[in-house]
Amino acid sequence: MMSLGSKFAEIQAGIDALRALGRNPFDIRFEKILSPTEALLDGRPVLLFGTNNYLGLTFDAACIAESARALHEAGTGTTGSRIANGTYSDHALLERRIAQFYDKRAAMIFTTGYQANLGLISTLAGREDHLLIDADCHASIYDASRLGAAEVIRFRHNDPDDLARRLRRLEGRPGDRIVVTEGIYSMLGDTAPLREIAAVKRELGACLIVDEAHSLGILGERGRGLCEAAGVEADVDFVVGTFSKSLGAIGGFAASDLPGFELLRVVCRPFMFTASLPPAVVASVNASLERIARDPSLGRRVLENARRLYFGLTAAGFQVGPEPNPIVAVKMPDRETAVRFWNRLIEEGLYVNLALPPATPASLSLIRSSVSAAHEEAQIDRAVSIMTAVGHELHVLERRASAAALPAT
Amino acid sequence: MTYNGDTIEAEIVKMLTGRIPAGVQVTGETRIVDGLGLDSVAVLDFIMDLEDHFDISIPLDRIAQVQTVTELSGAIGTLVSARG
Ligand SMILES: Cc1ncc(COP(=O)(O)O)c(C=O)c1O
């Protein structure tokens, strides 16, 4: 018989090492979710600062009402895929709304954001093509690149010159060049230099895909993401995104002006061979998208909150990511301190994400938090004060202070 | 500069110095994923430095086929000569 224990012995050892220091971070069980910002964990209330619930819409009354209406009208599930079992009117409505929201000719929805990347990228990346992905791209983009037939090249994170060098090395070879970046990167909260990347794309000829998973509803005047904020929407061939973060539900999408986009529906396997989104989810996304299109104040609010957390932690002496965005990552001196830190925060009533190598860039050990428009200022201040107290207790802050005091060599 | 298998392997070993934990001995048979004391992303980042050094791009599927330092230097050699 197959032994999973020996097959995954190293993984098990890794989990055992984490357990020796406290909880299993892969198995956190909330007894109850009280609101977008609070839950019960081990019978005690915790502040939620690790949710990706950027706009706090998971309990929005209009979204819940629309979701309940659809649930009663159309049932709990679609029980099949769009190509085999048909499209419901709300699927079609949501696709039109997304296309409208981005001012693109067409949009396609997927059952998750992961599948949107998997489907779009693997289908575009044909046998003679070349896929160039930012080194810090999400796992779904890496997995898409393995499912596709194209040659895959990683370029240095946020480095347009490196991208240009790699495109030039391909000169004379047949096939399309497909470049993939994200809007806000999910670990450090930094944004892509899209203006420069778009310029490289124009100069050297490539198709550009931007995953706005963490920037939809947050960046740009109309909430369309980094492409809008950077003024490069005309250069972006495909926008990809998810409904699972700012829109508070689940699902993913791709939107494009490219003629023939509709053909993807009958060639894209992660679209074709999985069941479509259930009516209740589609309806709540329709409602949340309508909300952010009508009211950009939530996006402004989450950025204000992000700055409050980011600058609060900076003032306390923590080393954080390069930009004040709704993902705020605190750098820990080492893996073990990160694990202890994360456990202590939970004991003090603060839930954040523990992010360890190899899931992080540059082998960093991070305490990753995500900020919501639903956070009260007092909750953010409390998060800063808990982190600061634990920072002193575990000597993360003293170490930083004394390191800063050392003369430069 | 022209390279052959031995000089490429020597360059790889030289560039690894200072990047891998002290005490790790590198030979041609050293496995790049579990023999260098680096996690999988750190290995990919090191390979980016090699790509800069040799002015090539090594596609990810080629990297996935490579297990040892000698195999890595073979893959680099093929790409360097294809570059001309
Ligand atoms: C950049 C990025 N793309 C795609 C996804 C996948 O989205 P989903 O969780 O909705 O499948 C995520 C998050 O999980 C992400 O961070």
Short mmCIF file of C-alpha atoms and ligand atoms in Angstrom, two decimals:
data_model
loop_
_atom_site.label_atom_id
_atom_site.label_comp_id
_atom_site.label_asym_id
_atom_site.label_seq_id
_atom_site.Cartn_x
_atom_site.Cartn_y
_atom_site.Cartn_z
CA MET A 1 0.00 0.00 0.00
CA MET A 2 1.12 3.57 -0.70
CA SER A 3 2.61 5.26 2.35
CA LEU A 4 1.64 8.90 2.53
CA GLY A 5 3.76 9.23 5.66
CA SER A 6 6.95 8.40 3.80
CA LYS A 7 5.92 10.15 0.60
CA PHE A 8 5.48 13.41 2.51
CA ALA A 9 7.94 12.76 5.33
CA GLU A 10 9.62 16.13 4.92
CA ILE A 11 6.31 17.97 4.96
CA GLN A 12 5.29 16.10 8.09
CA ALA A 13 8.60 17.05 9.73
CA GLY A 14 7.94 20.69 8.84
CA ILE A 15 4.49 20.58 10.44
CA ASP A 16 5.90 18.84 13.51
CA ALA A 17 8.48 21.61 13.85
CA LEU A 18 5.70 24.23 13.70
CA ARG A 19 3.63 22.29 16.22
CA ALA A 20 6.58 22.17 18.61
CA LEU A 21 6.32 25.99 18.74
CA GLY A 22 2.53 26.21 19.02
CA ARG A 23 -0.50 25.89 16.80
CA ASN A 24 -0.66 24.32 13.38
CA PRO A 25 -1.00 27.36 11.08
CA PHE A 26 -2.54 25.16 8.37
CA ASP A 27 -5.38 24.12 10.65
CA ILE A 28 -6.87 27.17 12.29
CA ARG A 29 -10.51 26.57 13.17
CA PHE A 30 -12.81 29.47 13.87
CA GLU A 31 -15.88 28.47 15.87
CA LYS A 32 -17.79 31.44 14.62
CA ILE A 33 -17.28 34.37 12.28
CA LEU A 34 -18.86 37.37 14.00
CA SER A 35 -18.28 40.06 11.38
CA PRO A 36 -15.75 40.92 8.65
CA THR A 37 -13.32 41.89 11.42
CA GLU A 38 -14.03 39.54 14.34
CA ALA A 39 -14.32 35.82 15.01
CA LEU A 40 -14.27 33.31 17.84
CA LEU A 41 -11.17 31.16 18.03
CA ASP A 42 -10.77 28.62 20.85
CA GLY A 43 -13.76 30.22 22.53
CA ARG A 44 -12.16 33.67 22.55
CA PRO A 45 -12.80 36.66 20.31
CA VAL A 46 -9.99 37.53 17.89
CA LEU A 47 -9.54 40.55 15.67
CA LEU A 48 -9.29 39.43 12.04
CA PHE A 49 -6.31 40.96 10.24
CA GLY A 50 -5.61 38.12 7.83
CA THR A 51 -8.69 37.76 5.64
CA ASN A 52 -8.29 39.50 2.25
CA ASN A 53 -11.78 40.87 3.02
CA TYR A 54 -10.53 44.25 1.78
CA LEU A 55 -13.85 46.01 1.44
CA GLY A 56 -15.56 44.17 4.30
CA LEU A 57 -18.43 43.11 2.05
CA THR A 58 -18.92 39.55 3.36
CA PHE A 59 -21.76 40.70 5.61
CA ASP A 60 -23.08 43.48 3.38
CA ALA A 61 -26.87 43.53 3.69
CA ALA A 62 -27.55 44.06 -0.03
CA CYS A 63 -25.16 41.25 -1.02
CA ILE A 64 -26.75 38.86 1.47
CA ALA A 65 -30.27 39.78 0.33
CA GLU A 66 -29.41 39.26 -3.36
CA SER A 67 -27.65 36.02 -2.54
CA ALA A 68 -30.68 34.73 -0.58
CA ARG A 69 -33.05 35.75 -3.36
CA ALA A 70 -31.01 33.83 -5.94
CA LEU A 71 -30.69 30.85 -3.64
CA HIS A 72 -34.47 30.60 -3.33
CA GLU A 73 -35.16 31.31 -6.97
CA ALA A 74 -32.50 29.18 -8.65
CA GLY A 75 -31.42 26.62 -6.07
CA THR A 76 -28.20 25.70 -4.29
CA GLY A 77 -26.08 24.71 -7.27
CA THR A 78 -25.90 24.57 -11.06
CA THR A 79 -24.84 20.89 -11.00
CA GLY A 80 -22.70 21.22 -14.08
CA SER A 81 -20.50 23.24 -16.39
CA ARG A 82 -21.57 26.09 -18.61
CA ILE A 83 -20.75 24.27 -21.87
CA ALA A 84 -22.58 21.07 -20.96
CA ASN A 85 -25.33 22.26 -18.65
CA GLY A 86 -25.99 25.80 -19.73
CA THR A 87 -25.62 29.37 -18.56
CA TYR A 88 -28.00 30.95 -16.05
CA SER A 89 -29.13 34.49 -16.69
CA ASP A 90 -27.16 35.74 -13.67
CA HIS A 91 -23.90 34.26 -15.05
CA ALA A 92 -24.45 36.20 -18.25
CA LEU A 93 -25.39 39.34 -16.34
CA LEU A 94 -22.23 39.13 -14.24
CA GLU A 95 -20.04 38.69 -17.32
CA ARG A 96 -21.64 41.76 -18.92
CA ARG A 97 -21.16 43.75 -15.70
CA ILE A 98 -17.49 42.85 -15.47
CA ALA A 99 -16.91 43.76 -19.11
CA GLN A 100 -18.70 47.06 -18.50
CA PHE A 101 -16.80 47.72 -15.27
CA TYR A 102 -13.47 47.35 -17.10
CA ASP A 103 -14.71 48.94 -20.33
CA LYS A 104 -13.69 45.79 -22.20
CA ARG A 105 -15.48 44.01 -24.97
CA ALA A 106 -15.98 40.73 -23.12
CA ALA A 107 -15.47 38.89 -19.85
CA MET A 108 -15.55 35.28 -18.74
CA ILE A 109 -16.18 34.05 -15.21
CA PHE A 110 -14.55 31.05 -13.60
CA THR A 111 -15.32 29.01 -10.52
CA THR A 112 -12.30 30.37 -8.62
CA GLY A 113 -9.59 32.96 -9.18
CA TYR A 114 -7.10 30.11 -9.22
CA GLN A 115 -8.96 28.58 -12.15
CA ALA A 116 -9.17 31.91 -13.96
CA ASN A 117 -5.36 32.05 -14.07
CA LEU A 118 -5.03 28.35 -14.73
CA GLY A 119 -7.53 28.55 -17.58
CA LEU A 120 -6.59 31.78 -19.28
CA ILE A 121 -2.82 31.42 -19.12
CA SER A 122 -2.58 27.72 -19.96
CA THR A 123 -4.93 28.16 -22.93
CA LEU A 124 -3.09 31.17 -24.36
CA ALA A 125 0.34 29.61 -23.87
CA GLY A 126 0.58 27.34 -26.91
CA ARG A 127 3.40 25.10 -28.05
CA GLU A 128 5.71 27.59 -29.76
CA ASP A 129 4.87 30.47 -27.46
CA HIS A 130 6.90 31.96 -24.62
CA LEU A 131 5.40 32.72 -21.26
CA LEU A 132 7.30 35.27 -19.14
CA ILE A 133 6.13 35.45 -15.55
CA ASP A 134 7.24 37.73 -12.72
CA ALA A 135 9.26 35.68 -10.25
CA ASP A 136 6.91 36.58 -7.36
CA CYS A 137 3.73 35.52 -9.16
CA HIS A 138 1.08 33.55 -7.30
CA ALA A 139 1.03 29.74 -7.29
CA SER A 140 -1.94 29.73 -9.66
CA ILE A 141 0.22 31.42 -12.31
CA TYR A 142 3.04 28.94 -11.78
CA ASP A 143 0.56 26.06 -12.00
CA ALA A 144 -0.95 27.57 -15.17
CA SER A 145 2.49 27.67 -16.69
CA ARG A 146 2.89 23.94 -16.07
CA LEU A 147 -0.48 23.15 -17.62
CA GLY A 148 0.28 25.20 -20.74
CA ALA A 149 2.49 24.01 -23.59
CA ALA A 150 4.69 27.12 -23.89
CA GLU A 151 8.23 27.54 -22.69
CA VAL A 152 8.15 29.35 -19.34
CA ILE A 153 10.67 31.98 -18.27
CA ARG A 154 10.73 33.71 -14.93
CA PHE A 155 11.83 37.35 -14.90
CA ARG A 156 13.16 39.24 -11.88
CA HIS A 157 10.42 40.59 -9.67
CA ASN A 158 9.27 44.07 -10.71
CA ASP A 159 12.25 44.45 -13.05
CA PRO A 160 11.22 45.76 -16.51
CA ASP A 161 14.85 45.79 -17.69
CA ASP A 162 15.20 42.11 -16.91
CA LEU A 163 11.94 41.45 -18.76
CA ALA A 164 13.27 43.39 -21.75
CA ARG A 165 16.55 41.43 -21.70
CA ARG A 166 14.66 38.17 -21.66
CA LEU A 167 12.36 39.24 -24.48
CA ARG A 168 15.40 40.26 -26.54
CA ARG A 169 16.99 36.87 -25.98
CA LEU A 170 13.95 35.40 -27.73
CA GLU A 171 14.46 37.49 -30.86
CA GLY A 172 14.20 35.44 -34.03
CA ARG A 173 12.25 32.65 -32.37
CA PRO A 174 8.67 32.00 -33.50
CA GLY A 175 5.61 32.19 -31.26
CA ASP A 176 3.80 34.74 -29.12
CA ARG A 177 5.34 36.34 -26.04
CA ILE A 178 2.94 36.40 -23.09
CA VAL A 179 3.90 38.45 -20.04
CA VAL A 180 2.19 37.95 -16.68
CA THR A 181 2.35 40.30 -13.70
CA GLU A 182 0.15 41.09 -10.73
CA GLY A 183 -1.27 44.42 -9.54
CA ILE A 184 -0.50 44.29 -5.83
CA TYR A 185 1.71 41.34 -4.90
CA SER A 186 0.20 39.10 -2.27
CA MET A 187 3.11 38.70 0.14
CA LEU A 188 4.75 42.12 0.50
CA GLY A 189 1.93 44.31 -0.82
CA ASP A 190 4.18 45.97 -3.41
CA THR A 191 2.82 47.04 -6.79
CA ALA A 192 4.14 46.25 -10.25
CA PRO A 193 5.87 49.05 -12.25
CA LEU A 194 3.17 48.67 -14.89
CA ARG A 195 3.97 51.81 -16.85
CA GLU A 196 7.51 50.58 -17.49
CA ILE A 197 6.36 47.03 -18.15
CA ALA A 198 3.77 48.30 -20.64
CA ALA A 199 6.50 50.30 -22.39
CA VAL A 200 8.64 47.16 -22.71
CA LYS A 201 5.63 45.29 -24.05
CA ARG A 202 4.99 47.97 -26.67
CA GLU A 203 8.61 48.16 -27.72
CA LEU A 204 9.35 44.45 -27.94
CA GLY A 205 5.92 43.09 -28.75
CA ALA A 206 4.11 40.90 -26.25
CA CYS A 207 0.68 40.17 -24.87
CA LEU A 208 0.23 41.45 -21.30
CA ILE A 209 -1.85 39.78 -18.59
CA VAL A 210 -2.31 41.51 -15.22
CA ASP A 211 -3.79 39.69 -12.22
CA GLU A 212 -5.62 42.30 -10.13
CA ALA A 213 -6.59 39.81 -7.38
CA HIS A 214 -5.47 42.14 -4.58
CA SER A 215 -6.18 45.48 -6.25
CA LEU A 216 -9.75 45.23 -7.58
CA GLY A 217 -11.92 47.78 -5.82
CA ILE A 218 -8.87 49.26 -4.10
CA LEU A 219 -6.64 51.03 -6.63
CA GLY A 220 -7.73 53.40 -9.38
CA GLU A 221 -10.38 56.08 -9.32
CA ARG A 222 -13.08 53.65 -10.40
CA GLY A 223 -11.63 50.75 -8.47
CA ARG A 224 -10.41 48.88 -11.52
CA GLY A 225 -7.03 48.23 -10.01
CA LEU A 226 -3.42 49.05 -10.75
CA CYS A 227 -3.93 49.13 -14.53
CA GLU A 228 -6.30 52.04 -14.04
CA ALA A 229 -4.15 53.75 -11.40
CA ALA A 230 -1.07 53.49 -13.62
CA GLY A 231 -2.97 54.62 -16.73
CA VAL A 232 -2.04 51.57 -18.80
CA GLU A 233 -5.40 49.94 -19.37
CA ALA A 234 -5.09 50.23 -23.15
CA ASP A 235 -1.84 48.23 -23.04
CA VAL A 236 -3.23 45.39 -20.98
CA ASP A 237 -4.61 42.59 -23.12
CA PHE A 238 -6.19 40.59 -20.33
CA VAL A 239 -7.21 41.57 -16.82
CA VAL A 240 -7.64 38.64 -14.43
CA GLY A 241 -9.13 38.80 -10.98
CA THR A 242 -10.99 37.10 -8.21
CA PHE A 243 -14.32 37.49 -6.43
CA SER A 244 -12.91 35.92 -3.28
CA LYS A 245 -11.18 38.97 -1.82
CA SER A 246 -12.59 42.49 -2.23
CA LEU A 247 -15.92 41.16 -3.53
CA GLY A 248 -16.36 38.89 -0.53
CA ALA A 249 -17.46 35.68 -2.26
CA ILE A 250 -15.70 33.19 -4.53
CA GLY A 251 -14.97 32.92 -8.24
CA GLY A 252 -12.67 34.50 -10.80
CA PHE A 253 -12.76 36.30 -14.12
CA ALA A 254 -10.83 37.38 -17.17
CA ALA A 255 -11.74 40.43 -19.27
CA SER A 256 -10.39 41.49 -22.65
CA ASP A 257 -10.92 43.55 -25.80
CA LEU A 258 -9.26 40.94 -27.99
CA PRO A 259 -11.46 39.73 -30.86
CA GLY A 260 -12.14 36.01 -30.59
CA PHE A 261 -12.04 36.04 -26.79
CA GLU A 262 -15.37 34.15 -26.72
CA LEU A 263 -13.65 31.17 -28.35
CA LEU A 264 -11.86 30.53 -25.07
CA ARG A 265 -15.13 29.15 -23.74
CA VAL A 266 -14.74 26.06 -25.88
CA VAL A 267 -10.98 25.52 -25.56
CA CYS A 268 -10.21 26.48 -21.99
CA ARG A 269 -10.30 23.28 -19.96
CA PRO A 270 -10.44 24.79 -16.43
CA PHE A 271 -13.56 26.61 -17.66
CA MET A 272 -15.11 23.68 -19.50
CA PHE A 273 -14.62 20.77 -17.16
CA THR A 274 -15.82 22.08 -13.84
CA ALA A 275 -19.21 23.17 -12.56
CA SER A 276 -20.18 26.82 -12.90
CA LEU A 277 -20.62 29.15 -9.93
CA PRO A 278 -23.80 28.61 -7.89
CA PRO A 279 -26.59 31.21 -8.17
CA ALA A 280 -26.19 32.59 -4.66
CA VAL A 281 -22.52 33.37 -5.26
CA VAL A 282 -23.12 34.95 -8.65
CA ALA A 283 -25.87 37.13 -7.20
CA SER A 284 -23.78 38.37 -4.29
CA VAL A 285 -20.89 39.19 -6.64
CA ASN A 286 -23.29 41.05 -8.92
CA ALA A 287 -24.37 43.07 -5.89
CA SER A 288 -20.86 43.75 -4.57
CA LEU A 289 -19.58 44.72 -8.02
CA GLU A 290 -22.52 47.04 -8.45
CA ARG A 291 -21.71 48.55 -5.05
CA ILE A 292 -18.07 49.27 -5.82
CA ALA A 293 -18.90 50.63 -9.28
CA ARG A 294 -21.38 53.03 -7.70
CA ASP A 295 -19.45 53.93 -4.54
CA PRO A 296 -15.66 54.26 -4.61
CA SER A 297 -15.55 55.33 -0.95
CA LEU A 298 -14.86 51.80 0.30
CA GLY A 299 -11.67 51.69 -1.74
CA ARG A 300 -10.53 55.00 -0.27
CA ARG A 301 -11.39 53.78 3.22
CA VAL A 302 -9.34 50.60 2.96
CA LEU A 303 -6.33 52.60 1.75
CA GLU A 304 -6.68 55.01 4.67
CA ASN A 305 -6.87 52.05 7.03
CA ALA A 306 -3.89 50.44 5.33
CA ARG A 307 -1.83 53.58 5.92
CA ARG A 308 -2.85 53.68 9.55
CA LEU A 309 -1.60 50.13 10.10
CA TYR A 310 1.49 50.49 7.90
CA PHE A 311 2.69 53.74 9.45
CA GLY A 312 1.68 52.60 12.94
CA LEU A 313 3.92 49.57 12.60
CA THR A 314 6.72 51.57 10.98
CA ALA A 315 6.63 54.08 13.84
CA ALA A 316 6.86 51.21 16.32
CA GLY A 317 10.10 50.20 14.61
CA PHE A 318 8.98 47.23 12.53
CA GLN A 319 10.41 46.54 9.12
CA VAL A 320 7.50 46.39 6.68
CA GLY A 321 6.96 45.99 2.91
CA PRO A 322 7.87 48.82 0.50
CA GLU A 323 4.43 50.44 0.05
CA PRO A 324 1.42 51.21 2.28
CA ASN A 325 -1.16 48.95 0.65
CA PRO A 326 -3.85 46.77 2.25
CA ILE A 327 -1.38 43.90 2.53
CA VAL A 328 1.01 44.84 5.31
CA ALA A 329 3.87 42.41 5.83
CA VAL A 330 6.19 42.61 8.83
CA LYS A 331 9.62 41.07 8.34
CA MET A 332 10.72 38.68 11.06
CA PRO A 333 14.38 38.00 11.81
CA ASP A 334 13.99 34.25 11.28
CA ARG A 335 11.52 31.44 10.82
CA GLU A 336 11.28 30.41 14.46
CA THR A 337 10.67 33.96 15.68
CA ALA A 338 7.96 34.36 13.04
CA VAL A 339 6.19 31.23 14.27
CA ARG A 340 6.43 32.30 17.93
CA PHE A 341 5.31 35.81 17.05
CA TRP A 342 2.27 34.54 15.17
CA ASN A 343 1.27 32.25 18.05
CA ARG A 344 1.62 35.05 20.59
CA LEU A 345 -0.54 37.37 18.49
CA ILE A 346 -3.35 34.81 18.49
CA GLU A 347 -3.06 34.42 22.25
CA GLU A 348 -3.38 38.18 22.51
CA GLY A 349 -6.49 38.15 20.31
CA LEU A 350 -5.04 39.12 16.92
CA TYR A 351 -5.32 36.84 13.91
CA VAL A 352 -2.88 37.45 11.03
CA ASN A 353 -1.19 35.17 8.47
CA LEU A 354 2.09 33.40 8.97
CA ALA A 355 4.02 33.37 5.69
CA LEU A 356 7.19 31.30 5.51
CA PRO A 357 9.65 30.30 2.76
CA PRO A 358 9.30 28.90 0.15
CA ALA A 359 5.90 30.61 -0.10
CA THR A 360 7.58 34.00 0.32
CA PRO A 361 9.99 35.99 -1.84
CA ALA A 362 13.70 36.12 -0.96
CA SER A 363 13.30 33.44 1.74
CA LEU A 364 11.65 35.99 4.06
CA SER A 365 9.70 34.96 7.15
CA LEU A 366 6.70 37.27 7.38
CA ILE A 367 3.79 38.19 9.57
CA ARG A 368 1.32 39.14 6.87
CA SER A 369 -1.77 41.14 7.65
CA SER A 370 -4.54 42.38 5.41
CA VAL A 371 -6.56 45.46 6.18
CA SER A 372 -10.28 45.94 5.56
CA ALA A 373 -12.46 48.99 4.97
CA ALA A 374 -14.57 47.46 7.75
CA HIS A 375 -11.82 47.87 10.37
CA GLU A 376 -12.48 50.61 12.91
CA GLU A 377 -9.56 52.91 13.67
CA ALA A 378 -9.60 51.59 17.24
CA GLN A 379 -9.19 48.01 15.94
CA ILE A 380 -6.19 49.03 13.86
CA ASP A 381 -4.63 50.84 16.81
CA ARG A 382 -5.21 47.77 18.94
CA ALA A 383 -3.52 45.58 16.32
CA VAL A 384 -0.50 47.93 16.33
CA SER A 385 -0.29 47.89 20.10
CA ILE A 386 -0.55 44.08 20.33
CA MET A 387 2.14 43.69 17.65
CA THR A 388 4.35 46.22 19.40
CA ALA A 389 4.03 44.50 22.77
CA VAL A 390 4.83 41.10 21.24
CA GLY A 391 7.62 42.73 19.26
CA HIS A 392 9.26 43.84 22.50
CA GLU A 393 8.56 40.57 24.29
CA LEU A 394 10.27 38.55 21.54
CA HIS A 395 13.03 41.15 21.09
CA VAL A 396 12.15 41.75 17.46
CA LEU A 397 11.98 45.48 18.06
CA GLU A 398 15.10 45.77 20.25
CA ARG A 399 17.07 43.83 17.70
CA ARG A 400 15.93 46.22 15.02
CA ALA A 401 16.68 49.25 17.15
CA SER A 402 20.20 48.10 17.97
CA ALA A 403 20.83 47.08 14.36
CA ALA A 404 19.80 50.57 13.27
CA ALA A 405 22.11 52.09 15.85
CA LEU A 406 25.16 50.29 14.49
CA PRO A 407 27.44 52.49 12.40
CA ALA A 408 27.29 51.74 8.69
CA THR A 409 30.20 49.63 7.52
CA MET B 1 34.13 34.28 -23.33
CA THR B 2 33.78 30.67 -24.43
CA TYR B 3 32.69 27.97 -22.04
CA ASN B 4 32.83 24.24 -21.91
CA GLY B 5 31.20 21.84 -19.45
CA ASP B 6 34.06 22.05 -16.95
CA THR B 7 34.38 25.82 -16.98
CA ILE B 8 30.62 26.25 -16.59
CA GLU B 9 30.59 23.86 -13.66
CA ALA B 10 33.49 25.74 -12.09
CA GLU B 11 31.62 29.05 -12.53
CA ILE B 12 28.54 27.58 -10.87
CA VAL B 13 30.55 26.38 -7.88
CA LYS B 14 32.28 29.76 -7.63
CA MET B 15 28.98 31.64 -7.71
CA LEU B 16 27.50 29.39 -5.05
CA THR B 17 30.18 30.40 -2.57
CA GLY B 18 28.71 32.70 0.01
CA ARG B 19 25.16 31.84 -0.97
CA ILE B 20 24.94 28.40 0.57
CA PRO B 21 25.31 27.47 4.23
CA ALA B 22 28.92 27.15 5.41
CA GLY B 23 30.18 23.59 5.30
CA VAL B 24 28.09 22.46 2.30
CA GLN B 25 30.52 20.86 -0.16
CA VAL B 26 29.56 21.21 -3.80
CA THR B 27 30.61 18.74 -6.49
CA GLY B 28 29.20 17.85 -9.88
CA GLU B 29 26.99 15.23 -8.25
CA THR B 30 25.47 17.63 -5.69
CA ARG B 31 21.71 17.76 -6.15
CA ILE B 32 20.55 21.32 -6.64
CA VAL B 33 17.19 20.99 -4.91
CA ASP B 34 18.06 19.15 -1.72
CA GLY B 35 21.86 19.21 -1.72
CA LEU B 36 22.63 22.91 -1.47
CA GLY B 37 20.74 23.72 1.72
CA LEU B 38 18.57 26.20 -0.21
CA ASP B 39 14.78 26.19 -0.48
CA SER B 40 13.16 25.78 -3.89
CA VAL B 41 12.65 29.52 -4.44
CA ALA B 42 16.22 30.29 -3.42
CA VAL B 43 17.43 27.74 -5.99
CA LEU B 44 15.36 29.48 -8.68
CA ASP B 45 16.76 32.85 -7.59
CA PHE B 46 20.30 31.49 -7.81
CA ILE B 47 19.53 30.22 -11.29
CA MET B 48 18.52 33.79 -12.23
CA ASP B 49 22.02 34.92 -11.31
CA LEU B 50 23.42 32.19 -13.53
CA GLU B 51 21.13 33.36 -16.33
CA ASP B 52 22.49 36.90 -16.02
CA HIS B 53 26.04 35.65 -15.88
CA PHE B 54 25.72 33.50 -19.02
CA ASP B 55 23.23 35.82 -20.77
CA ILE B 56 20.62 33.11 -21.30
CA SER B 57 17.14 32.26 -20.04
CA ILE B 58 16.62 28.72 -18.79
CA PRO B 59 12.97 27.74 -19.21
CA LEU B 60 11.33 26.30 -16.07
CA ASP B 61 10.67 22.91 -17.66
CA ARG B 62 14.41 22.58 -18.39
CA ILE B 63 15.19 23.44 -14.78
CA ALA B 64 12.70 20.80 -13.64
CA GLN B 65 14.61 18.14 -15.59
CA VAL B 66 17.91 19.04 -13.98
CA GLN B 67 18.92 17.30 -10.77
CA THR B 68 22.66 17.75 -10.27
CA VAL B 69 25.17 20.55 -10.71
CA THR B 70 26.66 18.70 -13.68
CA GLU B 71 23.25 18.43 -15.33
CA LEU B 72 22.65 22.13 -14.69
CA SER B 73 25.95 23.03 -16.30
CA GLY B 74 25.03 20.79 -19.26
CA ALA B 75 21.73 22.64 -19.71
CA ILE B 76 23.54 25.98 -19.52
CA GLY B 77 26.15 24.79 -22.03
CA THR B 78 23.45 23.83 -24.54
CA LEU B 79 21.76 27.22 -24.23
CA VAL B 80 25.06 29.13 -24.41
CA SER B 81 26.06 27.36 -27.63
CA ALA B 82 22.57 27.85 -29.12
CA ARG B 83 23.02 31.57 -28.43
CA GLY B 84 26.14 31.46 -30.62
C1 LIG C 1 -2.45 36.98 -7.06
C2 LIG C 1 -3.49 35.94 -6.86
N1 LIG C 1 -4.08 35.40 -7.92
C3 LIG C 1 -5.03 34.45 -7.78
C4 LIG C 1 -5.43 34.01 -6.53
C5 LIG C 1 -6.45 32.91 -6.44
O1 LIG C 1 -7.69 33.40 -6.16
P1 LIG C 1 -8.82 32.50 -5.47
O2 LIG C 1 -8.41 32.32 -4.06
O3 LIG C 1 -10.02 33.33 -5.65
O4 LIG C 1 -8.89 31.21 -6.20
C6 LIG C 1 -4.85 34.58 -5.40
C7 LIG C 1 -5.25 34.26 -4.04
O5 LIG C 1 -5.48 33.27 -3.53
C8 LIG C 1 -3.85 35.55 -5.56
O6 LIG C 1 -3.22 36.08 -4.50
#
